[in-house]
Amino acid sequence: MRRYRAVASGAVAVSLLATATACGGGSSAGGGGSNESPKTLTYWASNQGPNIEADKKILEPELKKFEEKTGIKVKLEVVPWSDLLTRIMTATTSGQGPDVLNIGNTWSASLQSTGALLPWDEKNFSKIGGKDRFVEAALGSTGAAGSDPAAVPLYSMSYALYYNKKMFADAGIEKPPATWDEMVATGKKLSKDGKWALGAEGGNLSNNIHQVFVLGKQHGADFFDAEGKPDFTSDGAVAAVKQYVDFMAKDKIIAPGNAEYAQNQSLSDFAKDKTAMVLWQAAASTFKSQGMSDDEWGVAPVPVQSGTPGQGKNVNSMVAGINMAVFKNTKNLDGALEFVKFMTSDEEQKLLCKTYGSIPPVKAAQNDPAFDRPELKVLRDTLATSAEALPQVPSESQFETVVGTAVKNLFASAAGGGEVTTESVKAELAKAQQQMPQQ
Amino acid sequence: MNTTAVPDTGEPAVRKNSPGAVRGPRRPGRARRTALPYLLLLPALLLEILIHLLPIVIGVVMSFKELTQFYLRDWGAAPWRGLDNFRFAVDFDTPAGESLLKSFTTTCLFTVLSVGLCWLLGTAAAVFMQETFKGRGFLRALFLVPYALPVYAAVITWAFMFQRDNGLINHVLHDQLGLTDSPSFWLIGDNSFWALLIVSVWKGWPFAFLIIMAGLQNIPKELYEAGALDGAGVWQQIRKITLPSLRSVNQVLVLVLFLWTFNDFNTPFVLFGKSAPEAADLISIHIYQSSFATWNFGAGAAMSVLLLLFLLLVTGVYLFFTSRGRKATDA
């Protein structure tokens, strides 16, 4: 008995110890990092290129440059897109995160609400050259309105309509559709003999969200009300989701097989002349890696309901892109800021965005002639005049999952031959809304 | 540590188990001697506490807290919610409870089918492999391949094969055999349940095969010889000798397969990604979704605790009945 008690008390001591250390990670609630280890930084980069190895090859020479300049060694880890959010959350819980990291810009407000990221106040911004260096649209998705941004824009992107010139020529079509009505009419001409007009990634939750968010804007819906509460079942939201899924269910211009796509299969269909159009952001490098030369495809703005894209209701893209954030409990605050300054410098912006096919969110870097290619011009104009940021609310990331899943389910039912009605869309969206956390 | 004590502790340990030693007079080295086995066990015990018990305790604590993204960073500070998380999880009038119930029944059906098929296939193959024939070793190695492959690589290959337009399964079923009118979906819609079952059985049966084969080697040959003399055919031998002799092996095997299958996360996650189709929404994926998709970790923890209680109950009942049965047969 006595021995048992000794073992038990030992066990309790150990578990208390472990709990204490576990809590230790999260207990430094306030403040903003320290400079305990000024010579090293860890950096989680999101996977931007065709694969992780390619990213390492692109980034490592730049990190070397930074080391030569400042004497700070940057340990790089490229994190696949599908793991990134979970990894960030785990790091937040344990307090064992990297010093600097990339985040999807749509998650800014969600991650901001955890309190794990360094707020970019005037003082921090001044250390990287000031807020004015960045494009307004890109700054729009760095956190909730009214509070200091949680991140700094790093790469900007927007959506465009990419079309396969050969397939258009074969079908005798001269120009890409500018409105959705034209899209359906053109699409019906293209969708035959095992070929299809438009590609979709029905199994990719984020992609679903991007598409229905833009359509929602065109129908005057926001998915969140003014107080930041979910509003998924408004007439506009239902109409937007139905319109998107109907491209497969009713108009039959998206192949049913696309309902299970989630690994960019629609881009390979495009490169293999099986799908004539895709709505995508910065697809040039992927097309190249699939063996397409630059003159085999063209770019046009994403269609709108009627008229032409521009201000107001004719939003035709979300503000897509990557932000750079600093973990609040970094052990090298000065170095982290220095590194963000380096990555957002004019020179690095030109170089990295050119390689990745994205647009620099830094105004001065946009002047480089490399960004005058017709494709990038469309993307840049879209970003400047007709793109809108996803709702900057704390539950944005949950919205991506539940509404993205709703669209995925609707695509699955459409692919199986099921009918998609206003009621079925509304029911699916209501179910999604009930899964959102109560606030 | 006194070095002279070492020979003291080593030698008389042999007598430790005899009743006389326990009742005998206290001797100087005794305390250290009896403590030694426990000392040796201590590292394992500590690790067990750290790796298994502690997370369970933390999980239970979390299930009573309002653990959302706002408290992720310092979860000790999250407010207590009492039983609210549990009420939320099992309120079958809301989508959350309704889908949990549906996921639970799907998992039960899936587990029964998967374990049953794994056991059947494993037994059949093990019995078949008892005969010596040419190529037996090769075949046995081949049977174990699914068990030896890394789960991720194997399941992602299945995911490719199940693709509607480019997958091997539809190529065979539709293009070559003409069994279906149009290519079917396997990774979305109702078929996804069967796709998941096929992968699960493929992955699980070699383990059953391995265990049953080991069990078969322990059955004395004489039993079969005697049976054959009495005129028992192959089928009768299997029913009257093989299966009863494998009883205790099967009891453990079925329990282990049940627990693994019920909790399996890797297979559905690799096959379907973050959000599984409704027909194949196993409980483990469901809990993951509830925690990580809506960042409601308190509710996710509550669901995990309920799952743990359910599995403990099933295991307890199962062990109670099977061990009672075993005592009866042993007697």
CSV table of N, CA and C in Angstrom, one decimal, chain A residues 2-3 7 10-11 14-15 18-19 23 25-30 81-83 85-86 89-90 92-93 109-111 113-116 205 256-261 265 274 328-329 394-395 397-398 401-402 405 408-409 411-412 415-416 428 430-431 434-437 439, chain B residues 26 30-31 34-35 38 42 45-46 49-50 54 58 62 66-76 88 93-96 98-99 156 159-160 162-166 184-189 269-270 272-278 288-289 291-297:
chain,number,residue,atom,x,y,z
A,2,ARG,N,1.9,1.2,0.9
A,2,ARG,CA,2.8,2.4,1.0
A,2,ARG,C,3.5,2.6,-0.4
A,3,ARG,N,3.9,1.5,-1.0
A,3,ARG,CA,4.6,1.6,-2.2
A,3,ARG,C,3.7,2.2,-3.3
A,7,VAL,N,4.3,5.5,-5.6
A,7,VAL,CA,4.2,5.6,-7.0
A,7,VAL,C,3.1,6.6,-7.4
A,10,GLY,N,4.4,10.1,-6.9
A,10,GLY,CA,5.3,10.4,-8.0
A,10,GLY,C,4.6,10.8,-9.3
A,11,ALA,N,3.6,10.0,-9.6
A,11,ALA,CA,2.9,10.2,-10.8
A,11,ALA,C,2.2,11.6,-10.8
A,14,VAL,N,4.8,14.2,-11.4
A,14,VAL,CA,5.2,14.4,-12.8
A,14,VAL,C,4.1,15.0,-13.6
A,15,SER,N,2.8,14.6,-13.3
A,15,SER,CA,1.8,15.2,-14.2
A,15,SER,C,1.6,16.7,-13.9
A,18,ALA,N,4.2,18.4,-15.8
A,18,ALA,CA,3.9,18.5,-17.2
A,18,ALA,C,2.9,19.5,-17.5
A,19,THR,N,1.9,19.6,-16.6
A,19,THR,CA,0.8,20.6,-16.8
A,19,THR,C,1.4,22.0,-16.7
A,23,CYS,N,1.3,24.7,-19.5
A,23,CYS,CA,0.7,26.0,-19.4
A,23,CYS,C,1.7,27.1,-19.6
A,25,GLY,N,3.7,27.6,-21.9
A,25,GLY,CA,3.7,28.1,-23.3
A,25,GLY,C,2.8,29.3,-23.5
A,26,GLY,N,1.6,29.2,-22.9
A,26,GLY,CA,0.6,30.1,-23.2
A,26,GLY,C,0.5,31.3,-22.2
A,27,SER,N,1.3,31.2,-21.2
A,27,SER,CA,1.1,32.2,-20.1
A,27,SER,C,1.6,33.6,-20.4
A,28,SER,N,2.5,33.7,-21.3
A,28,SER,CA,3.0,35.0,-21.6
A,28,SER,C,2.0,35.8,-22.5
A,29,ALA,N,0.9,36.1,-21.9
A,29,ALA,CA,-0.2,36.6,-22.7
A,29,ALA,C,0.1,38.0,-23.4
A,30,GLY,N,0.6,38.9,-22.6
A,30,GLY,CA,0.8,40.2,-23.1
A,30,GLY,C,2.1,40.4,-23.9
A,81,TRP,N,-0.1,23.7,-48.2
A,81,TRP,CA,-1.3,24.5,-48.0
A,81,TRP,C,-2.3,23.8,-47.1
A,82,SER,N,-2.5,22.5,-47.4
A,82,SER,CA,-3.5,21.8,-46.7
A,82,SER,C,-3.2,21.6,-45.2
A,83,ASP,N,-1.9,21.7,-44.8
A,83,ASP,CA,-1.6,21.6,-43.4
A,83,ASP,C,-1.4,22.9,-42.6
A,85,LEU,N,-3.0,25.7,-41.9
A,85,LEU,CA,-3.9,26.3,-40.8
A,85,LEU,C,-3.8,25.5,-39.6
A,86,THR,N,-3.9,24.1,-39.7
A,86,THR,CA,-3.8,23.3,-38.5
A,86,THR,C,-2.5,23.5,-37.8
A,89,MET,N,-2.5,26.6,-35.8
A,89,MET,CA,-3.3,26.5,-34.6
A,89,MET,C,-2.6,25.7,-33.6
A,90,THR,N,-1.9,24.6,-34.0
A,90,THR,CA,-1.2,23.8,-33.0
A,90,THR,C,-0.1,24.7,-32.4
A,92,THR,N,-0.1,27.8,-32.0
A,92,THR,CA,-0.7,28.8,-31.2
A,92,THR,C,-1.0,28.2,-29.8
A,93,THR,N,-1.5,26.9,-29.8
A,93,THR,CA,-1.8,26.3,-28.5
A,93,THR,C,-0.6,26.0,-27.7
A,109,ALA,N,-8.2,37.8,-40.0
A,109,ALA,CA,-9.0,38.1,-38.9
A,109,ALA,C,-9.2,36.9,-37.9
A,110,SER,N,-9.3,35.7,-38.5
A,110,SER,CA,-9.5,34.6,-37.6
A,110,SER,C,-8.3,34.4,-36.7
A,111,LEU,N,-7.1,34.4,-37.4
A,111,LEU,CA,-5.9,34.2,-36.6
A,111,LEU,C,-5.6,35.4,-35.6
A,113,SER,N,-7.8,36.9,-34.0
A,113,SER,CA,-8.6,36.8,-32.8
A,113,SER,C,-8.0,35.8,-31.8
A,114,THR,N,-7.1,35.0,-32.2
A,114,THR,CA,-6.4,34.1,-31.2
A,114,THR,C,-5.4,34.9,-30.4
A,115,GLY,N,-5.0,36.0,-30.8
A,115,GLY,CA,-4.0,36.8,-30.1
A,115,GLY,C,-2.6,36.3,-30.2
A,116,ALA,N,-2.3,35.4,-31.1
A,116,ALA,CA,-1.0,34.9,-31.2
A,116,ALA,C,-0.1,35.7,-32.1
A,205,LEU,N,-12.6,23.1,-50.6
A,205,LEU,CA,-13.5,24.0,-49.9
A,205,LEU,C,-13.2,25.5,-50.1
A,256,PRO,N,-19.5,16.6,-64.7
A,256,PRO,CA,-19.9,16.1,-63.4
A,256,PRO,C,-18.6,15.6,-62.6
A,257,GLY,N,-17.7,15.1,-63.3
A,257,GLY,CA,-16.5,14.6,-62.6
A,257,GLY,C,-15.8,15.6,-61.8
A,258,ASN,N,-15.9,16.9,-62.1
A,258,ASN,CA,-15.3,18.0,-61.4
A,258,ASN,C,-15.8,18.1,-59.9
A,259,ALA,N,-16.9,17.4,-59.6
A,259,ALA,CA,-17.4,17.4,-58.3
A,259,ALA,C,-16.4,16.8,-57.3
A,260,GLU,N,-15.6,15.9,-57.7
A,260,GLU,CA,-14.7,15.3,-56.8
A,260,GLU,C,-13.3,15.9,-56.9
A,261,TYR,N,-13.1,16.9,-57.8
A,261,TYR,CA,-11.7,17.4,-57.9
A,261,TYR,C,-11.3,18.3,-56.7
A,265,GLN,N,-7.0,19.2,-60.5
A,265,GLN,CA,-7.2,18.4,-61.7
A,265,GLN,C,-7.8,19.2,-62.9
A,274,LYS,N,-9.3,19.4,-72.6
A,274,LYS,CA,-10.6,18.8,-72.2
A,274,LYS,C,-11.5,19.8,-71.6
A,328,LYS,N,3.8,36.5,-31.9
A,328,LYS,CA,3.9,37.4,-30.8
A,328,LYS,C,5.1,37.0,-29.8
A,329,ASN,N,5.2,35.8,-29.6
A,329,ASN,CA,6.2,35.4,-28.6
A,329,ASN,C,7.5,35.0,-29.2
A,394,PRO,N,-13.7,37.2,-37.2
A,394,PRO,CA,-13.0,36.2,-36.5
A,394,PRO,C,-13.4,34.8,-37.0
A,395,SER,N,-14.7,34.6,-37.4
A,395,SER,CA,-15.1,33.2,-37.8
A,395,SER,C,-15.0,33.0,-39.3
A,397,SER,N,-12.5,31.7,-41.0
A,397,SER,CA,-12.0,30.4,-41.4
A,397,SER,C,-13.0,29.3,-41.2
A,398,GLN,N,-13.9,29.4,-40.2
A,398,GLN,CA,-15.0,28.4,-40.0
A,398,GLN,C,-16.0,28.5,-41.2
A,401,THR,N,-14.9,26.6,-44.1
A,401,THR,CA,-15.1,25.1,-44.0
A,401,THR,C,-16.5,24.7,-44.2
A,402,VAL,N,-17.4,25.4,-43.5
A,402,VAL,CA,-18.8,24.9,-43.5
A,402,VAL,C,-19.5,25.2,-44.8
A,405,THR,N,-18.0,23.2,-47.6
A,405,THR,CA,-18.5,21.8,-47.5
A,405,THR,C,-20.0,21.8,-48.1
A,408,LYS,N,-19.7,21.7,-51.7
A,408,LYS,CA,-19.1,20.4,-52.1
A,408,LYS,C,-20.3,19.4,-52.1
A,409,ASN,N,-21.1,19.4,-51.1
A,409,ASN,CA,-22.2,18.5,-51.0
A,409,ASN,C,-23.2,18.7,-52.2
A,411,PHE,N,-22.5,20.0,-55.1
A,411,PHE,CA,-21.9,19.5,-56.3
A,411,PHE,C,-22.0,18.0,-56.4
A,412,ALA,N,-21.8,17.3,-55.2
A,412,ALA,CA,-21.9,15.9,-55.2
A,412,ALA,C,-23.3,15.4,-55.7
A,415,ALA,N,-23.7,16.1,-59.4
A,415,ALA,CA,-23.0,15.1,-60.2
A,415,ALA,C,-23.7,13.8,-60.2
A,416,GLY,N,-24.4,13.4,-59.1
A,416,GLY,CA,-25.1,12.2,-59.1
A,416,GLY,C,-26.5,12.3,-59.9
A,428,GLU,N,-29.1,23.4,-47.3
A,428,GLU,CA,-27.7,23.1,-47.1
A,428,GLU,C,-27.0,24.3,-46.4
A,430,ALA,N,-28.4,26.6,-44.5
A,430,ALA,CA,-28.9,26.7,-43.1
A,430,ALA,C,-28.2,25.8,-42.2
A,431,LYS,N,-28.0,24.6,-42.7
A,431,LYS,CA,-27.3,23.6,-41.9
A,431,LYS,C,-25.8,24.1,-41.6
A,434,GLN,N,-25.8,26.7,-38.9
A,434,GLN,CA,-26.0,26.2,-37.6
A,434,GLN,C,-24.8,25.6,-37.0
A,435,GLN,N,-23.8,25.3,-37.9
A,435,GLN,CA,-22.6,24.7,-37.4
A,435,GLN,C,-21.6,25.8,-36.9
A,436,MET,N,-21.9,27.0,-37.2
A,436,MET,CA,-21.0,28.1,-36.9
A,436,MET,C,-21.0,28.3,-35.4
A,437,PRO,N,-19.9,28.7,-34.8
A,437,PRO,CA,-19.8,28.9,-33.3
A,437,PRO,C,-20.7,30.1,-32.9
A,439,GLN,N,-21.7,33.3,-31.0
A,439,GLN,CA,-20.8,34.4,-30.4
A,439,GLN,C,-21.7,35.4,-29.7
B,26,ARG,N,12.7,-9.2,8.7
B,26,ARG,CA,13.2,-8.1,7.9
B,26,ARG,C,14.7,-8.2,7.8
B,30,ARG,N,16.2,-5.8,2.1
B,30,ARG,CA,14.9,-6.2,1.6
B,30,ARG,C,14.1,-5.1,0.9
B,31,ALA,N,14.1,-3.9,1.6
B,31,ALA,CA,13.3,-2.8,1.0
B,31,ALA,C,13.8,-2.5,-0.4
B,34,THR,N,12.8,-5.4,-2.9
B,34,THR,CA,11.4,-5.4,-3.4
B,34,THR,C,11.1,-4.1,-4.2
B,35,ALA,N,11.8,-3.1,-4.0
B,35,ALA,CA,11.6,-1.9,-4.8
B,35,ALA,C,12.1,-2.0,-6.2
B,38,TYR,N,9.8,-2.4,-9.2
B,38,TYR,CA,9.0,-1.2,-9.4
B,38,TYR,C,9.8,-0.1,-10.0
B,42,LEU,N,9.3,1.9,-13.4
B,42,LEU,CA,8.9,3.3,-13.2
B,42,LEU,C,9.0,4.1,-14.6
B,45,LEU,N,6.1,3.5,-16.6
B,45,LEU,CA,4.9,4.0,-15.9
B,45,LEU,C,4.8,5.5,-16.2
B,46,LEU,N,5.9,6.2,-16.0
B,46,LEU,CA,5.9,7.6,-16.2
B,46,LEU,C,5.6,8.0,-17.6
B,49,ILE,N,2.0,7.5,-18.2
B,49,ILE,CA,1.2,8.6,-17.7
B,49,ILE,C,1.3,9.9,-18.6
B,50,LEU,N,2.5,10.1,-19.0
B,50,LEU,CA,2.7,11.3,-19.8
B,50,LEU,C,2.0,11.2,-21.2
B,54,LEU,N,-2.2,11.5,-19.1
B,54,LEU,CA,-2.3,13.0,-19.0
B,54,LEU,C,-3.1,13.6,-20.1
B,58,ILE,N,-6.4,15.9,-19.7
B,58,ILE,CA,-6.5,17.2,-20.3
B,58,ILE,C,-7.8,17.3,-21.2
B,62,MET,N,-10.8,19.8,-20.9
B,62,MET,CA,-11.2,20.6,-22.1
B,62,MET,C,-12.7,20.5,-22.4
B,66,GLU,N,-15.2,26.3,-22.4
B,66,GLU,CA,-15.5,26.9,-23.7
B,66,GLU,C,-14.3,27.2,-24.5
B,67,LEU,N,-13.8,26.2,-25.2
B,67,LEU,CA,-12.5,26.3,-25.8
B,67,LEU,C,-12.6,26.7,-27.3
B,68,THR,N,-12.7,28.0,-27.6
B,68,THR,CA,-12.7,28.4,-28.9
B,68,THR,C,-11.4,29.1,-29.3
B,69,GLN,N,-11.4,29.7,-30.5
B,69,GLN,CA,-10.1,30.3,-30.9
B,69,GLN,C,-9.6,31.4,-30.0
B,70,PHE,N,-10.6,32.0,-29.3
B,70,PHE,CA,-10.2,33.1,-28.5
B,70,PHE,C,-9.4,32.7,-27.2
B,71,TYR,N,-9.5,31.4,-26.9
B,71,TYR,CA,-8.8,30.9,-25.7
B,71,TYR,C,-7.7,29.9,-26.1
B,72,LEU,N,-7.5,29.7,-27.4
B,72,LEU,CA,-6.6,28.7,-27.8
B,72,LEU,C,-5.2,28.9,-27.2
B,73,ARG,N,-4.8,30.2,-27.1
B,73,ARG,CA,-3.5,30.5,-26.7
B,73,ARG,C,-3.2,30.3,-25.3
B,74,ASP,N,-4.2,30.4,-24.5
B,74,ASP,CA,-4.1,30.2,-23.1
B,74,ASP,C,-5.3,29.4,-22.6
B,75,TRP,N,-5.3,28.1,-22.9
B,75,TRP,CA,-6.6,27.4,-22.7
B,75,TRP,C,-7.0,27.3,-21.3
B,76,GLY,N,-6.0,27.4,-20.4
B,76,GLY,CA,-6.4,27.3,-19.0
B,76,GLY,C,-7.3,28.4,-18.6
B,88,PHE,N,-24.6,20.1,-26.1
B,88,PHE,CA,-24.5,20.6,-27.5
B,88,PHE,C,-24.3,19.3,-28.4
B,93,ASP,N,-31.8,17.4,-31.8
B,93,ASP,CA,-32.7,18.3,-32.6
B,93,ASP,C,-31.9,19.3,-33.4
B,94,THR,N,-30.6,19.4,-33.1
B,94,THR,CA,-29.8,20.4,-33.8
B,94,THR,C,-29.0,19.7,-34.9
B,95,PRO,N,-28.5,20.4,-35.9
B,95,PRO,CA,-27.6,19.8,-36.9
B,95,PRO,C,-26.4,19.1,-36.2
B,96,ALA,N,-25.8,19.7,-35.2
B,96,ALA,CA,-24.6,19.1,-34.6
B,96,ALA,C,-24.9,17.7,-34.0
B,98,GLU,N,-27.6,15.9,-34.5
B,98,GLU,CA,-28.2,15.0,-35.6
B,98,GLU,C,-27.1,14.3,-36.4
B,99,SER,N,-26.1,15.2,-36.8
B,99,SER,CA,-25.0,14.6,-37.6
B,99,SER,C,-24.1,13.7,-36.8
B,156,ILE,N,-3.6,6.6,-50.5
B,156,ILE,CA,-3.7,7.6,-51.6
B,156,ILE,C,-3.7,6.9,-52.9
B,159,ALA,N,-7.2,6.1,-53.5
B,159,ALA,CA,-7.9,7.3,-53.9
B,159,ALA,C,-7.8,7.6,-55.4
B,160,PHE,N,-6.6,7.3,-55.9
B,160,PHE,CA,-6.4,7.5,-57.4
B,160,PHE,C,-7.3,6.5,-58.1
B,162,PHE,N,-9.9,5.1,-57.3
B,162,PHE,CA,-11.4,5.3,-57.1
B,162,PHE,C,-11.9,6.6,-57.9
B,163,GLN,N,-10.9,7.3,-58.5
B,163,GLN,CA,-11.3,8.5,-59.2
B,163,GLN,C,-12.3,8.2,-60.4
B,164,ARG,N,-13.3,9.0,-60.5
B,164,ARG,CA,-14.3,8.6,-61.5
B,164,ARG,C,-13.8,8.6,-62.9
B,165,ASP,N,-13.1,9.6,-63.4
B,165,ASP,CA,-12.8,9.7,-64.8
B,165,ASP,C,-11.5,9.0,-65.2
B,166,ASN,N,-10.6,9.0,-64.3
B,166,ASN,CA,-9.3,8.4,-64.6
B,166,ASN,C,-8.9,7.2,-63.8
B,184,SER,N,-19.2,5.4,-62.2
B,184,SER,CA,-19.8,5.8,-60.9
B,184,SER,C,-18.8,6.6,-60.2
B,185,PHE,N,-19.4,7.4,-59.3
B,185,PHE,CA,-18.5,8.2,-58.3
B,185,PHE,C,-18.3,7.3,-57.1
B,186,TRP,N,-17.1,7.3,-56.6
B,186,TRP,CA,-16.7,6.5,-55.5
B,186,TRP,C,-16.3,7.4,-54.3
B,187,LEU,N,-15.8,8.5,-54.6
B,187,LEU,CA,-15.2,9.4,-53.5
B,187,LEU,C,-16.2,10.4,-53.1
B,188,ILE,N,-17.4,10.5,-53.8
B,188,ILE,CA,-18.4,11.4,-53.3
B,188,ILE,C,-19.7,10.6,-53.4
B,189,GLY,N,-20.8,11.0,-52.6
B,189,GLY,CA,-22.1,10.4,-52.7
B,189,GLY,C,-22.1,9.1,-51.9
B,269,PHE,N,-9.4,9.9,-43.7
B,269,PHE,CA,-8.8,11.3,-43.9
B,269,PHE,C,-8.0,11.3,-45.2
B,270,VAL,N,-7.2,10.3,-45.5
B,270,VAL,CA,-6.4,10.3,-46.7
B,270,VAL,C,-7.3,10.1,-47.9
B,272,PHE,N,-10.6,10.9,-48.3
B,272,PHE,CA,-11.6,11.9,-48.6
B,272,PHE,C,-11.2,13.3,-48.3
B,273,GLY,N,-10.1,13.5,-47.5
B,273,GLY,CA,-9.7,14.8,-47.2
B,273,GLY,C,-10.5,15.3,-45.9
B,274,LYS,N,-10.4,16.6,-45.7
B,274,LYS,CA,-10.9,17.2,-44.5
B,274,LYS,C,-12.4,17.0,-44.3
B,275,SER,N,-13.2,17.0,-45.3
B,275,SER,CA,-14.6,16.8,-45.1
B,275,SER,C,-15.1,15.6,-45.9
B,276,ALA,N,-15.4,14.5,-45.1
B,276,ALA,CA,-15.8,13.3,-45.8
B,276,ALA,C,-17.2,13.4,-46.3
B,277,PRO,N,-17.6,12.6,-47.3
B,277,PRO,CA,-19.0,12.6,-47.8
B,277,PRO,C,-19.9,12.1,-46.7
B,278,GLU,N,-21.1,12.5,-46.7
B,278,GLU,CA,-22.0,12.2,-45.6
B,278,GLU,C,-22.1,10.6,-45.4
B,288,TYR,N,-13.0,15.4,-35.6
B,288,TYR,CA,-11.9,16.2,-36.2
B,288,TYR,C,-12.5,17.5,-36.8
B,289,GLN,N,-13.6,17.2,-37.6
B,289,GLN,CA,-14.3,18.4,-38.3
B,289,GLN,C,-14.9,19.3,-37.2
B,291,SER,N,-14.0,19.8,-34.2
B,291,SER,CA,-12.9,20.6,-33.5
B,291,SER,C,-12.2,21.6,-34.4
B,292,PHE,N,-11.7,21.1,-35.5
B,292,PHE,CA,-10.8,21.9,-36.3
B,292,PHE,C,-11.5,22.8,-37.3
B,293,ALA,N,-12.7,22.4,-37.8
B,293,ALA,CA,-13.4,23.2,-38.8
B,293,ALA,C,-14.1,24.4,-38.2
B,294,THR,N,-14.7,24.1,-37.0
B,294,THR,CA,-15.4,25.2,-36.4
B,294,THR,C,-14.7,25.8,-35.2
B,295,TRP,N,-13.5,25.2,-35.0
B,295,TRP,CA,-12.6,25.7,-33.9
B,295,TRP,C,-13.3,25.6,-32.6
B,296,ASN,N,-14.2,24.7,-32.4
B,296,ASN,CA,-14.9,24.5,-31.2
B,296,ASN,C,-14.3,23.3,-30.5
B,297,PHE,N,-13.2,23.5,-29.9
B,297,PHE,CA,-12.4,22.4,-29.3
B,297,PHE,C,-13.1,21.8,-28.1
